[in-house]
Amino acid sequence: MVRKEMIAMLLAGGEGKRLGVLTKDLAKPAVYFGGKYRIIDFTLSNCAHSGIDTVGVLTQYQPLELNRYLGIGSPWGLDRRDGGMTILPPYVKQKGGVWYKGTANAIYQNMAFIERYNPEYVLVISGDHIYKMDYDLMLQHHKRSGADVTIAGLQVDWKEASRFGVMHVDDEDRITAFEEKPKNPTSNIASMGVYIFTWKTLQKHLIYDEANRNSSHDFGKDIIPAMMREGRKLHAFPFKGYWKDVGTIESLWEANMDLLAEEPPLDLYDTEWRIYSVNPNRPAQFTSAEAVVTSSVVSEGCVIEGEVDRSVLFYGVQAEVGSIISESVIMPNVRIGKGARIYRSIIGEGAVIQAGAVIGTPEDDAITVVAVEQYVTNDHMVLEVEPT
């Protein structure tokens, strides 16, 4: 087996409970985003652009659709023999098997896979964030500092800081303190959940952590604090670009709306850093003479006869005459009948909205969610999901 300087372990087993009906039968990394992508496309594209050609994808919750989508990794250049993409679900061993008990345990259970490549460094990343990042720049930072672990971090709004692991960092990017989701944060430098470990150090800590019955086997809660206590060298890699944890209905909707700004904070049209995905291979979109489309993303295979304003439409959407779609995210193959009105909503894949139905309200800040393949009639009530 060819030795790799660094391999990536991509955690893609998230249940995504806060996304409600959108993840009832779907792993969070496989949720649709941005008109033609899945959330996991961003992390995999980052790997492709960063020269990482060996990626273990650790799946667990509702993996069927995600596994089908990933295939052998061709869109991201990971269909190769000397590495490439490997799907790593929990498996039964001679003495039995267990679900992944936490992020650290997921890596622990796959140490044999990592050892096949005898890497010097291991990149641990998540499949449920939207961002563009060059992991090679982070690796160079890690090597220059001589750190045992480097954690990518960015400044977040103070009111959001309690959702993340937060770090105190000195003038030389050394991490002097780390707290996982503190109730009263004393720093707003948040961990992005992107780690580069020197492998031999991580390996020792994974073994120690697995033997600790009181551990939750999580990187933020257990591994990083243990390394801090032991006096290991922890460094931060400051990130200045766009990054969004799309783990809630509100954040998923906001991230899609961010794409519609006059100067989007996330440029999907950058030819130097393309986001690769599985092409649905649909015909070109069609807008009729009656259609009005403003400030929107409309993907291939759509047939638009109504009004679309500040919305993101995935492939295969049909919006009939007199329909109105405003500030909404419409997932693939949705059918919207004549005169139907949709405001500030996320409509799941394959849903059918009957003629005259009204979903959401333009005056309210609440976001309405319609489940995958749900049939909405003009007298059907759809519950609103309050922003979190």
mmCIF file of C-alpha atoms in Angstrom:
data_model
loop_
_atom_site.group_PDB
_atom_site.id
_atom_site.type_symbol
_atom_site.label_atom_id
_atom_site.label_comp_id
_atom_site.label_asym_id
_atom_site.label_seq_id
_atom_site.Cartn_x
_atom_site.Cartn_y
_atom_site.Cartn_z
ATOM 1 C CA MET A 1 0.000 0.000 0.000
ATOM 2 C CA VAL A 2 1.286 3.466 -0.911
ATOM 3 C CA ARG A 3 2.133 5.614 2.117
ATOM 4 C CA LYS A 4 0.234 8.912 2.351
ATOM 5 C CA GLU A 5 1.505 12.023 4.116
ATOM 6 C CA MET A 6 -2.060 12.869 5.178
ATOM 7 C CA ILE A 7 -5.406 11.170 4.775
ATOM 8 C CA ALA A 8 -8.868 12.541 5.595
ATOM 9 C CA MET A 9 -11.495 10.980 7.830
ATOM 10 C CA LEU A 10 -14.861 12.521 7.005
ATOM 11 C CA LEU A 11 -17.542 12.194 9.691
ATOM 12 C CA ALA A 12 -20.822 11.809 7.794
ATOM 13 C CA GLY A 13 -23.037 9.893 10.200
ATOM 14 C CA GLY A 14 -25.025 12.836 11.559
ATOM 15 C CA GLU A 15 -28.710 12.248 12.282
ATOM 16 C CA GLY A 16 -29.607 15.911 11.884
ATOM 17 C CA LYS A 17 -32.574 15.928 14.281
ATOM 18 C CA ARG A 18 -32.821 19.726 14.201
ATOM 19 C CA LEU A 19 -33.605 19.559 10.469
ATOM 20 C CA GLY A 20 -36.812 17.736 11.321
ATOM 21 C CA VAL A 21 -38.706 16.118 8.479
ATOM 22 C CA LEU A 22 -35.905 16.862 5.994
ATOM 23 C CA THR A 23 -33.720 14.204 7.641
ATOM 24 C CA LYS A 24 -36.415 11.699 8.591
ATOM 25 C CA ASP A 25 -35.052 9.239 6.006
ATOM 26 C CA LEU A 26 -31.825 11.001 5.059
ATOM 27 C CA ALA A 27 -28.410 11.589 6.645
ATOM 28 C CA LYS A 28 -27.707 15.292 7.160
ATOM 29 C CA PRO A 29 -24.675 15.378 4.798
ATOM 30 C CA ALA A 30 -26.968 14.217 1.967
ATOM 31 C CA VAL A 31 -29.426 17.120 2.388
ATOM 32 C CA TYR A 32 -29.761 19.304 -0.711
ATOM 33 C CA PHE A 33 -28.194 22.764 -0.851
ATOM 34 C CA GLY A 34 -27.731 25.630 -3.289
ATOM 35 C CA GLY A 35 -29.791 24.460 -6.269
ATOM 36 C CA LYS A 36 -27.707 21.465 -7.371
ATOM 37 C CA TYR A 37 -25.525 20.275 -4.494
ATOM 38 C CA ARG A 38 -25.627 18.126 -1.377
ATOM 39 C CA ILE A 39 -24.041 19.475 1.814
ATOM 40 C CA ILE A 40 -21.237 16.895 1.698
ATOM 41 C CA ASP A 41 -20.137 18.155 -1.740
ATOM 42 C CA PHE A 42 -18.385 21.104 -0.112
ATOM 43 C CA THR A 43 -16.111 19.078 2.149
ATOM 44 C CA LEU A 44 -15.316 16.577 -0.611
ATOM 45 C CA SER A 45 -14.575 19.390 -3.074
ATOM 46 C CA ASN A 46 -12.263 20.960 -0.504
ATOM 47 C CA CYS A 47 -10.386 17.646 -0.351
ATOM 48 C CA ALA A 48 -10.139 17.528 -4.152
ATOM 49 C CA HIS A 49 -8.745 21.055 -4.397
ATOM 50 C CA SER A 50 -6.380 20.485 -1.460
ATOM 51 C CA GLY A 51 -4.698 17.492 -3.086
ATOM 52 C CA ILE A 52 -6.137 14.941 -0.631
ATOM 53 C CA ASP A 53 -6.746 11.731 -2.548
ATOM 54 C CA THR A 54 -7.532 9.310 0.300
ATOM 55 C CA VAL A 55 -10.776 9.864 2.205
ATOM 56 C CA GLY A 56 -12.561 7.546 4.607
ATOM 57 C CA VAL A 57 -16.252 8.476 4.845
ATOM 58 C CA LEU A 58 -17.734 7.347 8.166
ATOM 59 C CA THR A 59 -21.472 6.817 7.788
ATOM 60 C CA GLN A 60 -24.088 5.682 10.280
ATOM 61 C CA TYR A 61 -27.589 7.221 10.287
ATOM 62 C CA GLN A 62 -29.819 6.508 7.239
ATOM 63 C CA PRO A 63 -26.813 5.858 4.957
ATOM 64 C CA LEU A 64 -28.579 4.334 1.930
ATOM 65 C CA GLU A 65 -29.160 7.530 -0.081
ATOM 66 C CA LEU A 66 -25.815 9.009 0.950
ATOM 67 C CA ASN A 67 -23.929 5.867 -0.082
ATOM 68 C CA ARG A 68 -25.761 5.779 -3.409
ATOM 69 C CA TYR A 69 -24.895 9.413 -4.030
ATOM 70 C CA LEU A 70 -21.205 9.024 -3.171
ATOM 71 C CA GLY A 71 -20.708 5.936 -5.324
ATOM 72 C CA ILE A 72 -16.998 5.417 -5.888
ATOM 73 C CA GLY A 73 -16.191 9.121 -5.581
ATOM 74 C CA SER A 74 -15.857 9.922 -9.284
ATOM 75 C CA PRO A 75 -17.135 13.561 -9.221
ATOM 76 C CA TRP A 76 -14.444 14.456 -6.663
ATOM 77 C CA GLY A 77 -11.587 12.555 -8.313
ATOM 78 C CA LEU A 78 -11.627 9.861 -5.622
ATOM 79 C CA ASP A 79 -12.187 6.840 -7.867
ATOM 80 C CA ARG A 80 -8.621 5.532 -7.594
ATOM 81 C CA ARG A 81 -6.856 2.394 -6.475
ATOM 82 C CA ASP A 82 -4.057 3.900 -4.368
ATOM 83 C CA GLY A 83 -6.412 5.517 -1.880
ATOM 84 C CA GLY A 84 -9.577 7.133 -3.165
ATOM 85 C CA MET A 85 -12.882 7.049 -1.276
ATOM 86 C CA THR A 86 -13.817 4.300 1.156
ATOM 87 C CA ILE A 87 -17.209 4.124 2.884
ATOM 88 C CA LEU A 88 -16.716 3.111 6.534
ATOM 89 C CA PRO A 89 -19.973 2.150 8.300
ATOM 90 C CA PRO A 90 -19.986 0.517 11.751
ATOM 91 C CA TYR A 91 -19.384 -3.198 11.348
ATOM 92 C CA VAL A 92 -19.551 -6.422 13.321
ATOM 93 C CA LYS A 93 -16.240 -7.801 14.566
ATOM 94 C CA GLN A 94 -15.411 -11.235 15.955
ATOM 95 C CA LYS A 95 -16.387 -10.115 19.459
ATOM 96 C CA GLY A 96 -19.430 -8.172 18.279
ATOM 97 C CA GLY A 97 -19.897 -4.669 16.978
ATOM 98 C CA VAL A 98 -21.385 -1.379 18.144
ATOM 99 C CA TRP A 99 -22.622 1.844 16.650
ATOM 100 C CA TYR A 100 -20.177 4.722 16.645
ATOM 101 C CA LYS A 101 -20.460 6.092 20.193
ATOM 102 C CA GLY A 102 -19.001 9.495 19.353
ATOM 103 C CA THR A 103 -16.731 11.266 16.897
ATOM 104 C CA ALA A 104 -13.558 9.985 18.556
ATOM 105 C CA ASN A 105 -14.904 6.442 18.812
ATOM 106 C CA ALA A 106 -15.746 6.511 15.100
ATOM 107 C CA ILE A 107 -12.090 7.182 14.319
ATOM 108 C CA TYR A 108 -10.957 4.629 16.903
ATOM 109 C CA GLN A 109 -13.044 1.905 15.272
ATOM 110 C CA ASN A 110 -11.318 2.642 11.960
ATOM 111 C CA MET A 111 -7.690 2.819 13.083
ATOM 112 C CA ALA A 112 -6.894 -0.251 10.991
ATOM 113 C CA PHE A 113 -8.011 1.655 7.886
ATOM 114 C CA ILE A 114 -5.762 4.592 8.788
ATOM 115 C CA GLU A 115 -2.800 2.321 9.495
ATOM 116 C CA ARG A 116 -3.052 0.856 5.981
ATOM 117 C CA TYR A 117 -1.653 4.174 4.713
ATOM 118 C CA ASN A 118 0.783 4.808 7.596
ATOM 119 C CA PRO A 119 0.132 8.578 7.427
ATOM 120 C CA GLU A 120 2.076 11.203 9.305
ATOM 121 C CA TYR A 121 -1.031 13.353 9.667
ATOM 122 C CA VAL A 122 -4.789 12.760 9.806
ATOM 123 C CA LEU A 123 -7.351 15.369 8.813
ATOM 124 C CA VAL A 124 -10.673 14.957 10.643
ATOM 125 C CA ILE A 125 -13.548 16.823 8.992
ATOM 126 C CA SER A 126 -17.335 16.905 8.990
ATOM 127 C CA GLY A 127 -19.761 16.401 6.116
ATOM 128 C CA ASP A 128 -22.359 18.918 7.276
ATOM 129 C CA HIS A 129 -20.785 22.376 6.890
ATOM 130 C CA ILE A 130 -20.868 24.815 3.970
ATOM 131 C CA TYR A 131 -17.489 26.404 3.239
ATOM 132 C CA LYS A 132 -14.486 26.484 0.903
ATOM 133 C CA MET A 133 -11.103 25.844 2.497
ATOM 134 C CA ASP A 134 -7.623 24.798 1.384
ATOM 135 C CA TYR A 135 -6.622 22.051 3.808
ATOM 136 C CA ASP A 136 -3.080 22.078 2.425
ATOM 137 C CA LEU A 137 -2.550 25.597 3.783
ATOM 138 C CA MET A 138 -3.718 24.329 7.155
ATOM 139 C CA LEU A 139 -1.287 21.384 6.911
ATOM 140 C CA GLN A 140 1.625 23.722 6.208
ATOM 141 C CA HIS A 141 0.600 25.803 9.243
ATOM 142 C CA HIS A 142 0.480 22.611 11.337
ATOM 143 C CA LYS A 143 3.950 21.510 10.201
ATOM 144 C CA ARG A 144 5.549 24.927 10.768
ATOM 145 C CA SER A 145 4.190 25.130 14.307
ATOM 146 C CA GLY A 146 5.158 21.571 15.222
ATOM 147 C CA ALA A 147 1.707 21.160 16.807
ATOM 148 C CA ASP A 148 0.173 17.900 17.938
ATOM 149 C CA VAL A 149 -3.197 19.147 16.729
ATOM 150 C CA THR A 150 -4.280 22.183 14.721
ATOM 151 C CA ILE A 151 -7.911 23.299 14.930
ATOM 152 C CA ALA A 152 -9.473 25.559 12.302
ATOM 153 C CA GLY A 153 -11.293 28.412 13.984
ATOM 154 C CA LEU A 154 -13.188 31.561 13.109
ATOM 155 C CA GLN A 155 -14.815 34.397 14.987
ATOM 156 C CA VAL A 156 -18.569 34.065 15.413
ATOM 157 C CA ASP A 157 -21.228 36.330 16.854
ATOM 158 C CA TRP A 158 -21.135 36.207 20.648
ATOM 159 C CA LYS A 159 -24.765 35.100 20.803
ATOM 160 C CA GLU A 160 -23.845 32.053 18.665
ATOM 161 C CA ALA A 161 -20.665 31.092 20.545
ATOM 162 C CA SER A 162 -22.373 28.716 22.997
ATOM 163 C CA ARG A 163 -23.273 26.429 20.065
ATOM 164 C CA PHE A 164 -19.609 25.631 19.398
ATOM 165 C CA GLY A 165 -16.383 24.591 21.005
ATOM 166 C CA VAL A 166 -14.594 27.895 21.714
ATOM 167 C CA MET A 167 -10.878 28.600 22.015
ATOM 168 C CA HIS A 168 -8.629 31.153 23.655
ATOM 169 C CA VAL A 169 -5.721 31.840 21.308
ATOM 170 C CA ASP A 170 -2.535 33.860 21.907
ATOM 171 C CA ASP A 171 -0.660 36.084 19.429
ATOM 172 C CA GLU A 172 1.194 33.065 17.995
ATOM 173 C CA ASP A 173 -2.022 31.069 17.384
ATOM 174 C CA ARG A 174 -1.395 28.759 20.328
ATOM 175 C CA ILE A 175 -4.563 27.500 21.983
ATOM 176 C CA THR A 176 -4.406 28.351 25.686
ATOM 177 C CA ALA A 177 -7.919 27.191 26.649
ATOM 178 C CA PHE A 178 -10.741 25.204 25.059
ATOM 179 C CA GLU A 179 -14.403 24.828 26.124
ATOM 180 C CA GLU A 180 -16.989 22.667 24.372
ATOM 181 C CA LYS A 181 -20.344 24.464 23.984
ATOM 182 C CA PRO A 182 -20.084 26.538 27.181
ATOM 183 C CA LYS A 183 -23.256 28.128 28.580
ATOM 184 C CA ASN A 184 -21.387 31.388 29.174
ATOM 185 C CA PRO A 185 -18.568 31.553 26.615
ATOM 186 C CA THR A 186 -15.528 33.682 27.381
ATOM 187 C CA SER A 187 -14.285 33.618 23.776
ATOM 188 C CA ASN A 188 -15.996 33.892 20.390
ATOM 189 C CA ILE A 189 -13.314 32.028 18.434
ATOM 190 C CA ALA A 190 -15.240 28.900 17.449
ATOM 191 C CA SER A 191 -13.891 25.535 16.406
ATOM 192 C CA MET A 192 -15.033 24.658 12.882
ATOM 193 C CA GLY A 193 -14.738 20.937 13.608
ATOM 194 C CA VAL A 194 -11.748 20.743 11.245
ATOM 195 C CA TYR A 195 -8.715 19.114 12.871
ATOM 196 C CA ILE A 196 -5.273 18.069 11.705
ATOM 197 C CA PHE A 197 -3.608 15.635 14.091
ATOM 198 C CA THR A 198 -0.123 14.223 14.093
ATOM 199 C CA TRP A 199 -1.237 10.623 13.758
ATOM 200 C CA LYS A 200 0.917 8.883 16.360
ATOM 201 C CA THR A 201 -0.200 11.355 19.017
ATOM 202 C CA LEU A 202 -3.862 10.994 18.093
ATOM 203 C CA GLN A 203 -3.566 7.224 18.035
ATOM 204 C CA LYS A 204 -2.370 7.161 21.650
ATOM 205 C CA HIS A 205 -5.167 9.445 22.796
ATOM 206 C CA LEU A 206 -7.816 7.411 20.981
ATOM 207 C CA ILE A 207 -6.658 4.257 22.764
ATOM 208 C CA TYR A 208 -6.604 5.989 26.165
ATOM 209 C CA ASP A 209 -10.020 7.529 25.545
ATOM 210 C CA GLU A 210 -11.602 4.243 24.510
ATOM 211 C CA ALA A 211 -10.472 2.669 27.794
ATOM 212 C CA ASN A 212 -12.084 5.503 29.804
ATOM 213 C CA ARG A 213 -15.596 4.379 30.780
ATOM 214 C CA ASN A 214 -16.519 7.924 31.794
ATOM 215 C CA SER A 215 -15.717 9.383 28.373
ATOM 216 C CA SER A 216 -18.337 10.359 25.811
ATOM 217 C CA HIS A 217 -15.703 9.584 23.140
ATOM 218 C CA ASP A 218 -16.011 12.983 21.464
ATOM 219 C CA PHE A 219 -13.229 15.163 20.098
ATOM 220 C CA GLY A 220 -14.519 18.431 21.533
ATOM 221 C CA LYS A 221 -15.631 17.039 24.888
ATOM 222 C CA ASP A 222 -12.871 14.516 25.548
ATOM 223 C CA ILE A 223 -9.884 14.278 23.187
ATOM 224 C CA ILE A 224 -9.036 17.989 22.923
ATOM 225 C CA PRO A 225 -9.402 18.663 26.692
ATOM 226 C CA ALA A 226 -7.266 15.580 27.438
ATOM 227 C CA MET A 227 -4.532 16.852 25.136
ATOM 228 C CA MET A 228 -4.729 20.256 26.852
ATOM 229 C CA ARG A 229 -4.330 18.643 30.292
ATOM 230 C CA GLU A 230 -1.359 16.606 29.089
ATOM 231 C CA GLY A 231 0.403 19.743 27.879
ATOM 232 C CA ARG A 232 0.286 18.809 24.195
ATOM 233 C CA LYS A 233 0.908 21.549 21.647
ATOM 234 C CA LEU A 234 -2.399 22.834 20.273
ATOM 235 C CA HIS A 235 -2.553 25.513 17.592
ATOM 236 C CA ALA A 236 -5.382 27.330 15.866
ATOM 237 C CA PHE A 237 -5.605 27.912 12.132
ATOM 238 C CA PRO A 238 -7.472 31.216 11.665
ATOM 239 C CA PHE A 239 -10.102 31.072 8.922
ATOM 240 C CA LYS A 240 -11.498 34.270 7.381
ATOM 241 C CA GLY A 241 -13.891 32.968 4.748
ATOM 242 C CA TYR A 242 -17.546 31.911 4.698
ATOM 243 C CA TRP A 243 -18.503 28.985 6.924
ATOM 244 C CA LYS A 244 -21.975 27.871 7.932
ATOM 245 C CA ASP A 245 -23.132 25.041 10.156
ATOM 246 C CA VAL A 246 -26.431 24.169 8.475
ATOM 247 C CA GLY A 247 -27.706 22.022 11.295
ATOM 248 C CA THR A 248 -31.004 23.855 11.825
ATOM 249 C CA ILE A 249 -33.922 24.782 9.569
ATOM 250 C CA GLU A 250 -33.140 28.471 10.018
ATOM 251 C CA SER A 251 -29.419 28.126 9.209
ATOM 252 C CA LEU A 252 -30.136 25.952 6.152
ATOM 253 C CA TRP A 253 -32.615 28.534 4.847
ATOM 254 C CA GLU A 254 -30.231 31.427 5.623
ATOM 255 C CA ALA A 255 -27.299 29.756 3.852
ATOM 256 C CA ASN A 256 -29.401 29.289 0.718
ATOM 257 C CA MET A 257 -30.571 32.911 0.875
ATOM 258 C CA ASP A 258 -26.921 34.036 1.241
ATOM 259 C CA LEU A 259 -26.345 32.792 -2.314
ATOM 260 C CA LEU A 260 -28.822 35.376 -3.641
ATOM 261 C CA ALA A 261 -27.023 38.490 -2.385
ATOM 262 C CA GLU A 262 -25.645 40.936 -4.977
ATOM 263 C CA GLU A 263 -22.180 39.970 -3.745
ATOM 264 C CA PRO A 264 -22.643 36.494 -2.240
ATOM 265 C CA PRO A 265 -20.324 35.692 0.674
ATOM 266 C CA LEU A 266 -19.926 32.225 -0.875
ATOM 267 C CA ASP A 267 -18.994 32.361 -4.563
ATOM 268 C CA LEU A 268 -20.242 29.242 -6.344
ATOM 269 C CA TYR A 269 -19.160 30.646 -9.708
ATOM 270 C CA ASP A 270 -15.449 30.654 -8.850
ATOM 271 C CA THR A 271 -13.802 28.639 -11.629
ATOM 272 C CA GLU A 272 -10.653 28.229 -9.521
ATOM 273 C CA TRP A 273 -12.520 26.422 -6.722
ATOM 274 C CA ARG A 274 -15.473 24.597 -8.190
ATOM 275 C CA ILE A 275 -17.868 22.655 -6.025
ATOM 276 C CA TYR A 276 -18.177 19.224 -7.601
ATOM 277 C CA SER A 277 -21.366 17.184 -7.405
ATOM 278 C CA VAL A 278 -23.254 14.361 -9.092
ATOM 279 C CA ASN A 279 -24.804 15.820 -12.247
ATOM 280 C CA PRO A 280 -28.557 15.055 -12.469
ATOM 281 C CA ASN A 281 -28.311 15.234 -16.298
ATOM 282 C CA ARG A 282 -31.570 17.113 -16.878
ATOM 283 C CA PRO A 283 -32.573 19.262 -19.877
ATOM 284 C CA ALA A 284 -32.155 23.025 -19.742
ATOM 285 C CA GLN A 285 -34.598 25.071 -17.681
ATOM 286 C CA PHE A 286 -37.624 26.638 -19.393
ATOM 287 C CA THR A 287 -39.315 29.930 -18.456
ATOM 288 C CA SER A 288 -42.566 30.711 -20.244
ATOM 289 C CA ALA A 289 -43.734 34.101 -21.542
ATOM 290 C CA GLU A 290 -45.856 34.507 -18.394
ATOM 291 C CA ALA A 291 -42.983 33.728 -16.009
ATOM 292 C CA VAL A 292 -41.233 36.367 -13.880
ATOM 293 C CA VAL A 293 -37.946 35.343 -12.240
ATOM 294 C CA THR A 294 -35.900 37.759 -10.108
ATOM 295 C CA SER A 295 -32.794 37.299 -7.929
ATOM 296 C CA SER A 296 -33.103 33.509 -7.928
ATOM 297 C CA VAL A 297 -31.186 30.321 -8.638
ATOM 298 C CA VAL A 298 -33.123 28.087 -11.049
ATOM 299 C CA SER A 299 -31.537 24.764 -11.946
ATOM 300 C CA GLU A 300 -31.772 22.525 -14.993
ATOM 301 C CA GLY A 301 -34.976 20.717 -15.775
ATOM 302 C CA CYS A 302 -37.207 23.381 -14.203
ATOM 303 C CA VAL A 303 -40.353 24.561 -15.981
ATOM 304 C CA ILE A 304 -41.399 27.996 -14.685
ATOM 305 C CA GLU A 305 -44.713 29.570 -15.651
ATOM 306 C CA GLY A 306 -45.309 31.589 -12.458
ATOM 307 C CA GLU A 307 -43.395 34.152 -10.382
ATOM 308 C CA VAL A 308 -40.143 33.320 -8.608
ATOM 309 C CA ASP A 309 -38.456 35.912 -6.375
ATOM 310 C CA ARG A 310 -35.359 35.495 -4.162
ATOM 311 C CA SER A 311 -35.603 31.714 -4.169
ATOM 312 C CA VAL A 312 -33.482 28.632 -4.829
ATOM 313 C CA LEU A 313 -35.029 25.982 -7.102
ATOM 314 C CA PHE A 314 -33.438 22.593 -7.573
ATOM 315 C CA TYR A 315 -33.700 20.503 -10.719
ATOM 316 C CA GLY A 316 -37.035 19.294 -12.027
ATOM 317 C CA VAL A 317 -39.283 21.848 -10.301
ATOM 318 C CA GLN A 318 -42.522 22.692 -12.130
ATOM 319 C CA ALA A 319 -44.319 25.922 -11.176
ATOM 320 C CA GLU A 320 -47.604 26.433 -13.035
ATOM 321 C CA VAL A 321 -49.271 29.651 -14.198
ATOM 322 C CA GLY A 322 -50.179 32.099 -11.434
ATOM 323 C CA SER A 323 -48.006 30.439 -8.801
ATOM 324 C CA ILE A 324 -45.800 32.602 -6.560
ATOM 325 C CA ILE A 325 -42.572 31.439 -4.930
ATOM 326 C CA SER A 326 -40.898 33.970 -2.631
ATOM 327 C CA GLU A 327 -37.827 33.643 -0.360
ATOM 328 C CA SER A 328 -38.050 29.864 -0.480
ATOM 329 C CA VAL A 329 -35.981 26.764 -1.134
ATOM 330 C CA ILE A 330 -37.663 24.262 -3.449
ATOM 331 C CA MET A 331 -35.967 20.868 -3.553
ATOM 332 C CA PRO A 332 -35.896 18.530 -6.568
ATOM 333 C CA ASN A 333 -38.942 17.394 -8.535
ATOM 334 C CA VAL A 334 -41.523 19.483 -6.671
ATOM 335 C CA ARG A 335 -44.818 20.187 -8.447
ATOM 336 C CA ILE A 336 -46.480 23.545 -7.710
ATOM 337 C CA GLY A 337 -50.035 23.959 -9.011
ATOM 338 C CA LYS A 338 -51.789 26.957 -10.550
ATOM 339 C CA GLY A 339 -52.165 29.924 -8.244
ATOM 340 C CA ALA A 340 -50.313 28.281 -5.342
ATOM 341 C CA ARG A 341 -48.343 30.684 -3.147
ATOM 342 C CA ILE A 342 -45.198 29.789 -1.209
ATOM 343 C CA TYR A 343 -43.471 32.238 1.150
ATOM 344 C CA ARG A 344 -40.348 31.774 3.337
ATOM 345 C CA SER A 345 -40.491 27.991 3.073
ATOM 346 C CA ILE A 346 -38.425 24.894 2.431
ATOM 347 C CA ILE A 347 -40.290 22.376 0.267
ATOM 348 C CA GLY A 348 -38.977 18.805 0.435
ATOM 349 C CA GLU A 349 -38.065 16.670 -2.570
ATOM 350 C CA GLY A 350 -40.968 15.377 -4.629
ATOM 351 C CA ALA A 351 -43.677 17.290 -2.754
ATOM 352 C CA VAL A 352 -46.878 18.187 -4.635
ATOM 353 C CA ILE A 353 -48.461 21.564 -3.893
ATOM 354 C CA GLN A 354 -52.028 21.623 -5.183
ATOM 355 C CA ALA A 355 -53.501 24.562 -7.120
ATOM 356 C CA GLY A 356 -54.469 27.443 -4.840
ATOM 357 C CA ALA A 357 -52.586 26.181 -1.762
ATOM 358 C CA VAL A 358 -50.878 28.808 0.436
ATOM 359 C CA ILE A 359 -47.758 27.875 2.383
ATOM 360 C CA GLY A 360 -46.116 30.310 4.799
ATOM 361 C CA THR A 361 -46.711 34.041 5.103
ATOM 362 C CA PRO A 362 -44.649 36.967 3.792
ATOM 363 C CA GLU A 363 -45.094 38.959 7.018
ATOM 364 C CA ASP A 364 -43.870 36.336 9.522
ATOM 365 C CA ASP A 365 -40.240 35.467 10.295
ATOM 366 C CA ALA A 366 -41.124 31.797 10.786
ATOM 367 C CA ILE A 367 -39.941 29.292 8.193
ATOM 368 C CA THR A 368 -42.422 26.698 6.953
ATOM 369 C CA VAL A 369 -41.214 23.193 6.061
ATOM 370 C CA VAL A 370 -43.044 20.728 3.822
ATOM 371 C CA ALA A 371 -41.886 17.140 4.122
ATOM 372 C CA VAL A 372 -40.377 15.082 1.341
ATOM 373 C CA GLU A 373 -43.086 13.748 -1.012
ATOM 374 C CA GLN A 374 -45.850 15.439 0.988
ATOM 375 C CA TYR A 375 -49.094 16.272 -0.838
ATOM 376 C CA VAL A 376 -50.430 19.708 0.144
ATOM 377 C CA THR A 377 -54.019 20.612 -0.783
ATOM 378 C CA ASN A 378 -55.510 24.090 -0.706
ATOM 379 C CA ASP A 379 -57.154 23.405 2.661
ATOM 380 C CA HIS A 380 -54.187 21.584 4.212
ATOM 381 C CA MET A 381 -52.513 23.289 7.180
ATOM 382 C CA VAL A 382 -48.718 23.233 7.257
ATOM 383 C CA LEU A 383 -47.148 23.856 10.638
ATOM 384 C CA GLU A 384 -44.570 26.617 10.856
ATOM 385 C CA VAL A 385 -41.119 25.920 12.245
ATOM 386 C CA GLU A 386 -39.894 28.722 14.466
ATOM 387 C CA PRO A 387 -36.305 29.890 13.962
ATOM 388 C CA THR A 388 -33.897 28.411 16.502
#
